mmCIF file of C-alpha atoms and ligand atoms in Angstrom:
data_model
loop_
_atom_site.group_PDB
_atom_site.id
_atom_site.type_symbol
_atom_site.label_atom_id
_atom_site.label_comp_id
_atom_site.label_asym_id
_atom_site.label_seq_id
_atom_site.Cartn_x
_atom_site.Cartn_y
_atom_site.Cartn_z
ATOM 1 C CA MET B 573 -40.493 -84.848 75.583
ATOM 2 C CA LYS B 574 -38.949 -82.747 72.829
ATOM 3 C CA PHE B 575 -35.430 -81.354 73.076
ATOM 4 C CA SER B 576 -34.063 -78.120 71.672
ATOM 5 C CA VAL B 577 -30.993 -75.994 72.234
ATOM 6 C CA VAL B 578 -30.487 -72.214 72.164
ATOM 7 C CA VAL B 579 -28.735 -70.567 69.226
ATOM 8 C CA SER B 580 -28.311 -66.843 68.674
ATOM 9 C CA THR B 581 -29.236 -65.390 65.306
ATOM 10 C CA HIS B 582 -26.414 -62.822 65.601
ATOM 11 C CA GLN B 583 -23.245 -62.193 67.615
ATOM 12 C CA ALA B 584 -24.016 -61.267 71.245
ATOM 13 C CA SER B 585 -22.314 -60.943 74.615
ATOM 14 C CA PHE B 586 -24.537 -63.504 76.437
ATOM 15 C CA GLU B 587 -22.444 -66.651 76.718
ATOM 16 C CA ALA B 588 -24.843 -69.510 77.472
ATOM 17 C CA VAL B 589 -25.807 -70.197 73.862
ATOM 18 C CA SER B 590 -24.446 -72.991 71.728
ATOM 19 C CA PHE B 591 -23.777 -71.040 68.546
ATOM 20 C CA LYS B 592 -23.895 -67.357 67.552
ATOM 21 C CA GLY B 593 -24.471 -65.924 64.079
ATOM 22 C CA GLN B 594 -24.428 -67.855 60.791
ATOM 23 C CA ILE B 595 -27.860 -68.991 61.828
ATOM 24 C CA HIS B 596 -28.612 -71.304 58.905
ATOM 25 C CA GLU B 597 -25.344 -73.207 59.572
ATOM 26 C CA SER B 598 -26.129 -73.279 63.288
ATOM 27 C CA LEU B 599 -29.553 -74.785 62.599
ATOM 28 C CA ALA B 600 -27.928 -77.443 60.420
ATOM 29 C CA ALA B 601 -25.514 -78.342 63.267
ATOM 30 C CA VAL B 602 -28.395 -78.580 65.758
ATOM 31 C CA ALA B 603 -30.351 -80.856 63.412
ATOM 32 C CA ALA B 604 -27.269 -83.018 62.726
ATOM 33 C CA ALA B 605 -26.789 -83.471 66.478
ATOM 34 C CA GLY B 606 -30.280 -84.981 66.654
ATOM 35 C CA TYR B 607 -32.314 -82.256 68.353
ATOM 36 C CA ASP B 608 -36.027 -81.776 67.645
ATOM 37 C CA GLY B 609 -35.807 -77.996 67.679
ATOM 38 C CA ALA B 610 -33.697 -74.854 67.963
ATOM 39 C CA GLU B 611 -34.635 -72.007 70.284
ATOM 40 C CA LEU B 612 -33.653 -68.610 68.899
ATOM 41 C CA ALA B 613 -32.015 -65.820 70.899
ATOM 42 C CA VAL B 614 -32.849 -62.632 68.977
ATOM 43 C CA ARG B 615 -31.788 -59.054 69.729
ATOM 44 C CA ASN B 616 -33.835 -57.367 67.019
ATOM 45 C CA ALA B 617 -36.607 -59.334 65.322
ATOM 46 C CA ALA B 618 -36.699 -56.806 62.461
ATOM 47 C CA GLU B 619 -33.255 -58.087 61.422
ATOM 48 C CA VAL B 620 -34.470 -61.671 61.170
ATOM 49 C CA ASP B 621 -36.016 -63.089 58.005
ATOM 50 C CA GLY B 622 -38.734 -65.208 59.627
ATOM 51 C CA PRO B 623 -40.003 -67.006 56.509
ATOM 52 C CA ALA B 624 -36.445 -67.907 55.407
ATOM 53 C CA LEU B 625 -35.556 -69.215 58.866
ATOM 54 C CA GLY B 626 -38.815 -71.129 59.058
ATOM 55 C CA ALA B 627 -38.109 -72.707 55.660
ATOM 56 C CA THR B 628 -34.587 -73.755 56.721
ATOM 57 C CA ALA B 629 -35.910 -75.210 59.969
ATOM 58 C CA ARG B 630 -38.621 -77.180 58.146
ATOM 59 C CA ARG B 631 -36.122 -78.505 55.588
ATOM 60 C CA LEU B 632 -33.923 -79.719 58.460
ATOM 61 C CA GLY B 633 -36.883 -81.231 60.339
ATOM 62 C CA LEU B 634 -36.511 -78.744 63.219
ATOM 63 C CA GLU B 635 -39.175 -76.836 65.117
ATOM 64 C CA ILE B 636 -38.580 -73.420 66.696
ATOM 65 C CA PRO B 637 -40.104 -73.661 70.172
ATOM 66 C CA ALA B 638 -39.253 -70.186 71.440
ATOM 67 C CA VAL B 639 -37.759 -66.822 70.627
ATOM 68 C CA GLY B 640 -35.783 -65.092 73.394
ATOM 69 C CA THR B 641 -35.637 -61.324 73.985
ATOM 70 C CA GLY B 642 -32.826 -61.029 76.570
ATOM 71 C CA GLN B 643 -30.327 -59.479 74.181
ATOM 72 C CA MET B 644 -32.467 -56.342 74.047
ATOM 73 C CA TRP B 645 -31.374 -55.820 77.632
ATOM 74 C CA GLY B 646 -27.919 -57.362 77.230
ATOM 75 C CA GLU B 647 -26.880 -55.371 74.178
ATOM 76 C CA GLU B 648 -29.087 -52.251 74.345
ATOM 77 C CA ARG B 649 -30.332 -51.867 77.928
ATOM 78 C CA LEU B 650 -33.952 -51.783 76.774
ATOM 79 C CA SER B 651 -36.395 -52.844 79.469
ATOM 80 C CA LEU B 652 -40.070 -52.835 80.390
ATOM 81 C CA THR B 653 -39.165 -51.095 83.668
ATOM 82 C CA ALA B 654 -36.761 -48.378 82.495
ATOM 83 C CA VAL B 655 -37.376 -45.099 84.325
ATOM 84 C CA ASP B 656 -37.400 -43.291 80.971
ATOM 85 C CA GLN B 657 -40.869 -43.733 79.473
ATOM 86 C CA SER B 658 -39.532 -43.640 75.897
ATOM 87 C CA VAL B 659 -37.193 -46.567 76.653
ATOM 88 C CA ARG B 660 -40.125 -48.560 78.039
ATOM 89 C CA ALA B 661 -42.157 -47.766 74.928
ATOM 90 C CA THR B 662 -39.288 -48.870 72.676
ATOM 91 C CA ALA B 663 -38.917 -52.110 74.647
ATOM 92 C CA ILE B 664 -42.630 -52.827 74.259
ATOM 93 C CA SER B 665 -42.663 -52.171 70.524
ATOM 94 C CA ARG B 666 -39.519 -54.288 70.054
ATOM 95 C CA VAL B 667 -41.074 -57.202 71.980
ATOM 96 C CA GLN B 668 -44.159 -56.781 69.752
ATOM 97 C CA GLU B 669 -41.832 -57.502 66.803
ATOM 98 C CA HIS B 670 -40.661 -60.660 68.578
ATOM 99 C CA ILE B 671 -44.314 -61.655 68.952
ATOM 100 C CA ALA B 672 -44.885 -61.178 65.214
ATOM 101 C CA LEU B 673 -41.766 -63.260 64.441
ATOM 102 C CA ALA B 674 -42.910 -65.942 66.888
ATOM 103 C CA ALA B 675 -46.321 -66.039 65.180
ATOM 104 C CA GLN B 676 -44.562 -66.752 61.852
ATOM 105 C CA LEU B 677 -42.480 -69.527 63.419
ATOM 106 C CA ASP B 678 -45.188 -71.025 65.651
ATOM 107 C CA ALA B 679 -42.989 -70.232 68.638
ATOM 108 C CA GLN B 680 -43.384 -68.744 72.105
ATOM 109 C CA VAL B 681 -41.787 -65.481 73.246
ATOM 110 C CA ILE B 682 -39.546 -65.441 76.318
ATOM 111 C CA ILE B 683 -39.490 -62.505 78.727
ATOM 112 C CA GLY B 684 -36.303 -62.725 80.775
ATOM 113 C CA LEU B 685 -34.054 -59.770 81.498
ATOM 114 C CA VAL B 686 -36.014 -57.457 79.201
ATOM 115 C CA ARG B 687 -38.253 -56.990 82.246
ATOM 116 C CA GLY B 688 -35.356 -55.044 83.802
ATOM 117 C CA VAL B 689 -33.143 -55.657 86.791
ATOM 118 C CA PHE B 690 -34.925 -53.511 89.430
ATOM 119 C CA PRO B 691 -31.866 -51.687 90.835
ATOM 120 C CA GLU B 692 -32.116 -50.681 94.510
ATOM 121 C CA ALA B 693 -32.100 -46.974 93.706
ATOM 122 C CA GLN B 694 -35.188 -47.384 91.519
ATOM 123 C CA HIS B 695 -38.620 -47.266 93.138
ATOM 124 C CA ARG B 696 -39.790 -50.868 93.343
ATOM 125 C CA GLU B 697 -43.538 -50.292 93.369
ATOM 126 C CA ALA B 698 -43.449 -48.033 90.281
ATOM 127 C CA SER B 699 -41.252 -50.568 88.470
ATOM 128 C CA ARG B 700 -43.621 -53.379 89.362
ATOM 129 C CA GLN B 701 -46.555 -51.358 88.036
ATOM 130 C CA TRP B 702 -44.745 -50.575 84.748
ATOM 131 C CA LEU B 703 -43.991 -54.239 84.350
ATOM 132 C CA VAL B 704 -47.584 -55.319 84.984
ATOM 133 C CA GLU B 705 -48.890 -52.718 82.507
ATOM 134 C CA GLY B 706 -46.304 -53.707 79.903
ATOM 135 C CA LEU B 707 -47.080 -57.391 80.279
ATOM 136 C CA ARG B 708 -50.828 -56.740 79.986
ATOM 137 C CA GLU B 709 -50.232 -54.899 76.702
ATOM 138 C CA LEU B 710 -47.903 -57.622 75.400
ATOM 139 C CA GLY B 711 -50.240 -60.380 76.617
ATOM 140 C CA ALA B 712 -53.097 -58.868 74.618
ATOM 141 C CA ALA B 713 -50.919 -58.582 71.490
ATOM 142 C CA ALA B 714 -49.715 -62.175 71.902
ATOM 143 C CA ASP B 715 -53.241 -63.437 72.463
ATOM 144 C CA ALA B 716 -54.438 -61.741 69.272
ATOM 145 C CA GLN B 717 -51.732 -63.547 67.286
ATOM 146 C CA GLY B 718 -52.060 -66.944 68.981
ATOM 147 C CA VAL B 719 -48.642 -66.618 70.654
ATOM 148 C CA ARG B 720 -47.779 -67.510 74.262
ATOM 149 C CA ILE B 721 -45.329 -65.597 76.454
ATOM 150 C CA ALA B 722 -43.106 -67.378 78.973
ATOM 151 C CA ILE B 723 -41.751 -65.281 81.850
ATOM 152 C CA GLU B 724 -38.472 -66.587 83.194
ATOM 153 C CA ALA B 725 -37.575 -66.717 86.880
ATOM 154 C CA ILE B 726 -33.924 -65.563 86.956
ATOM 155 C CA ASN B 727 -31.459 -65.763 89.849
ATOM 156 C CA ARG B 728 -30.725 -62.830 92.183
ATOM 157 C CA TYR B 729 -27.305 -62.079 90.689
ATOM 158 C CA GLU B 730 -28.899 -61.047 87.369
ATOM 159 C CA THR B 731 -32.099 -59.250 88.435
ATOM 160 C CA ALA B 732 -33.834 -58.280 91.672
ATOM 161 C CA TYR B 733 -37.330 -59.218 90.508
ATOM 162 C CA VAL B 734 -38.951 -62.611 89.873
ATOM 163 C CA ASN B 735 -36.054 -64.676 91.163
ATOM 164 C CA THR B 736 -38.266 -67.546 92.239
ATOM 165 C CA VAL B 737 -41.048 -69.616 90.771
ATOM 166 C CA ALA B 738 -43.379 -68.376 93.561
ATOM 167 C CA GLU B 739 -42.734 -64.754 92.541
ATOM 168 C CA GLY B 740 -43.389 -65.705 88.921
ATOM 169 C CA LEU B 741 -46.731 -67.294 89.816
ATOM 170 C CA GLU B 742 -47.673 -64.205 91.836
ATOM 171 C CA LEU B 743 -46.856 -61.957 88.862
ATOM 172 C CA LEU B 744 -48.970 -64.126 86.544
ATOM 173 C CA LYS B 745 -51.893 -63.764 88.943
ATOM 174 C CA THR B 746 -51.524 -59.977 89.017
ATOM 175 C CA VAL B 747 -51.258 -59.630 85.234
ATOM 176 C CA GLY B 748 -54.181 -62.010 84.682
ATOM 177 C CA SER B 749 -53.573 -62.978 81.052
ATOM 178 C CA ASP B 750 -53.981 -66.550 79.805
ATOM 179 C CA ALA B 751 -51.297 -65.873 77.177
ATOM 180 C CA LEU B 752 -48.697 -65.726 79.958
ATOM 181 C CA GLY B 753 -46.972 -68.595 81.748
ATOM 182 C CA LEU B 754 -43.566 -69.357 83.221
ATOM 183 C CA LEU B 755 -40.190 -70.421 81.927
ATOM 184 C CA LEU B 756 -38.307 -72.466 84.509
ATOM 185 C CA ASP B 757 -34.527 -72.727 84.122
ATOM 186 C CA THR B 758 -32.634 -75.357 86.139
ATOM 187 C CA PHE B 759 -29.547 -73.135 86.405
ATOM 188 C CA HIS B 760 -31.543 -70.396 88.153
ATOM 189 C CA MET B 761 -33.712 -72.803 90.145
ATOM 190 C CA ASN B 762 -30.599 -74.521 91.514
ATOM 191 C CA ILE B 763 -29.626 -71.163 93.058
ATOM 192 C CA GLU B 764 -33.043 -69.965 94.243
ATOM 193 C CA GLU B 765 -35.426 -72.846 94.938
ATOM 194 C CA PRO B 766 -35.290 -74.831 98.206
ATOM 195 C CA SER B 767 -36.669 -77.827 96.277
ATOM 196 C CA MET B 768 -36.681 -77.714 92.496
ATOM 197 C CA GLU B 769 -39.123 -80.634 92.408
ATOM 198 C CA GLU B 770 -41.633 -78.854 94.686
ATOM 199 C CA SER B 771 -41.314 -75.663 92.641
ATOM 200 C CA ILE B 772 -42.086 -77.533 89.430
ATOM 201 C CA ARG B 773 -45.099 -79.163 91.092
ATOM 202 C CA SER B 774 -46.373 -75.786 92.351
ATOM 203 C CA CYS B 775 -46.804 -74.502 88.768
ATOM 204 C CA GLY B 776 -49.551 -76.875 87.652
ATOM 205 C CA ASP B 777 -50.145 -76.151 83.976
ATOM 206 C CA ARG B 778 -48.408 -72.747 83.997
ATOM 207 C CA ILE B 779 -45.021 -74.056 82.793
ATOM 208 C CA PHE B 780 -44.790 -72.863 79.195
ATOM 209 C CA HIS B 781 -41.096 -73.583 78.620
ATOM 210 C CA PHE B 782 -38.162 -75.258 80.377
ATOM 211 C CA HIS B 783 -34.438 -74.416 80.153
ATOM 212 C CA VAL B 784 -31.802 -76.927 81.177
ATOM 213 C CA ALA B 785 -28.206 -76.308 82.168
ATOM 214 C CA ASP B 786 -26.303 -78.075 84.904
ATOM 215 C CA SER B 787 -25.186 -76.468 88.201
ATOM 216 C CA ASN B 788 -22.048 -75.066 86.533
ATOM 217 C CA ARG B 789 -24.075 -73.918 83.476
ATOM 218 C CA TRP B 790 -22.421 -76.591 81.369
ATOM 219 C CA TYR B 791 -24.520 -79.177 79.505
ATOM 220 C CA PRO B 792 -26.786 -81.507 81.577
ATOM 221 C CA GLY B 793 -24.657 -84.285 83.023
ATOM 222 C CA ALA B 794 -21.606 -82.048 83.569
ATOM 223 C CA GLY B 795 -22.587 -80.903 87.079
ATOM 224 C CA HIS B 796 -24.598 -82.127 90.062
ATOM 225 C CA ILE B 797 -28.262 -81.389 89.217
ATOM 226 C CA ASP B 798 -30.505 -84.481 89.388
ATOM 227 C CA PHE B 799 -32.105 -84.291 85.942
ATOM 228 C CA ALA B 800 -33.648 -87.755 86.201
ATOM 229 C CA SER B 801 -35.718 -86.522 89.125
ATOM 230 C CA LEU B 802 -36.568 -83.119 87.580
ATOM 231 C CA LEU B 803 -37.658 -84.485 84.214
ATOM 232 C CA GLY B 804 -39.699 -87.165 85.983
ATOM 233 C CA VAL B 805 -41.555 -84.540 88.033
ATOM 234 C CA LEU B 806 -41.986 -82.355 84.967
ATOM 235 C CA GLN B 807 -43.634 -85.259 83.185
ATOM 236 C CA GLU B 808 -45.879 -85.931 86.200
ATOM 237 C CA THR B 809 -47.277 -82.391 85.914
ATOM 238 C CA GLY B 810 -48.490 -83.271 82.409
ATOM 239 C CA TYR B 811 -45.965 -80.917 80.781
ATOM 240 C CA SER B 812 -45.827 -81.652 77.085
ATOM 241 C CA GLY B 813 -43.636 -78.724 76.056
ATOM 242 C CA TRP B 814 -39.945 -78.395 75.315
ATOM 243 C CA VAL B 815 -36.815 -79.061 77.280
ATOM 244 C CA SER B 816 -34.380 -76.557 75.865
ATOM 245 C CA GLY B 817 -30.644 -76.596 76.490
ATOM 246 C CA GLU B 818 -29.277 -73.181 77.414
ATOM 247 C CA PHE B 819 -25.722 -73.848 78.496
ATOM 248 C CA LEU B 820 -22.175 -72.641 77.932
ATOM 249 C CA PRO B 821 -20.487 -73.894 74.768
ATOM 250 C CA GLN B 822 -17.933 -75.828 76.845
ATOM 251 C CA PRO B 823 -15.599 -77.466 76.068
ATOM 252 C CA ASP B 824 -16.972 -76.284 72.689
ATOM 253 C CA GLY B 825 -20.381 -75.825 71.039
ATOM 254 C CA PRO B 826 -20.612 -79.088 69.049
ATOM 255 C CA THR B 827 -19.311 -81.250 71.940
ATOM 256 C CA SER B 828 -21.637 -79.630 74.489
ATOM 257 C CA ILE B 829 -24.788 -80.063 72.410
ATOM 258 C CA ALA B 830 -23.908 -83.679 71.595
ATOM 259 C CA ARG B 831 -23.133 -84.614 75.227
ATOM 260 C CA GLY B 832 -26.165 -82.748 76.615
ATOM 261 C CA LEU B 833 -28.609 -84.508 74.299
ATOM 262 C CA GLU B 834 -27.005 -87.909 74.800
ATOM 263 C CA TYR B 835 -27.343 -87.506 78.568
ATOM 264 C CA LEU B 836 -30.967 -86.306 78.490
ATOM 265 C CA ARG B 837 -32.012 -89.108 76.162
ATOM 266 C CA SER B 838 -30.239 -91.683 78.341
ATOM 267 C CA LEU B 839 -32.401 -90.535 81.277
ATOM 268 C CA GLN B 840 -35.537 -90.894 79.176
ATOM 269 C CA ALA B 841 -34.545 -94.414 78.187
ATOM 270 C CA THR B 842 -34.317 -95.463 81.854
ATOM 271 C CA SER B 843 -37.540 -93.747 83.019
HETATM 272 C C1 LER R 1941 -31.953 -66.478 79.740
HETATM 273 O O1 LER R 1941 -32.816 -67.522 79.409
HETATM 274 C C2 LER R 1941 -31.342 -66.704 81.055
HETATM 275 O O2 LER R 1941 -31.421 -67.780 81.605
HETATM 276 C C3 LER R 1941 -30.644 -65.599 81.742
HETATM 277 O O3 LER R 1941 -29.593 -66.077 82.531
HETATM 278 C C4 LER R 1941 -30.198 -64.498 80.823
HETATM 279 O O4 LER R 1941 -29.358 -63.643 81.500
HETATM 280 MN MN1 MN R 1942 -32.714 -69.375 80.794
#
């Protein structure tokens, strides 16, 4: 099992990332803490120098497992289900740039809140259709570049669509692209899933990426989620991907990444 942690290439309002900005220094801190990789949270891929980042990561012995897109929604309110067609088109072309960056870095692309939040006043069926069409277009682009897309199930307080793993699997079936799978996040699953273990089992080989934060969104080991059980079940499914820490920088970034990794590795040692 390989461990990474999320760092943001630029300043951003989303809080559950270990470091923001000064990305080359952040990568060095992640490598020094002993991680195998650094997941990138990126608002605008056009502002990221992929080859330079890739070179820094290689020099530090880090891989880049995934590139997140959530800041497009968080900072700019771009989404694949915006009522305004031109906003949807912009969101699609911006995610295409993430796909190109991911291809350079041998990473996956994450679709979280960029899918939109499905407000009650917005027609649900039309939104669902826009999302399916958008994901088909992005799936084809990803496929052509050898990139995989991981759709994240996110709790009900952040979006009204794909809150659960079951909804995520249903969406994958509707879209019908092999380039698409799921991102499971223990923070969201702890809120939405009756049994996190059963939800992991229900995915078969469709888990493309895995986020870990404890129940309080601090580093694993700081709350009451049973990570020994979850990582054991994840391994039983044959998952050979990444376990990526996406947690609040509490009590501070360096301490949280050190404690989170120490705890996860201690579980591995006893399994
Ligand atoms: C992003 O990976 C995530 O987990 C969401 O909570 C973003 O809002
Ligand atoms: Mn997440």
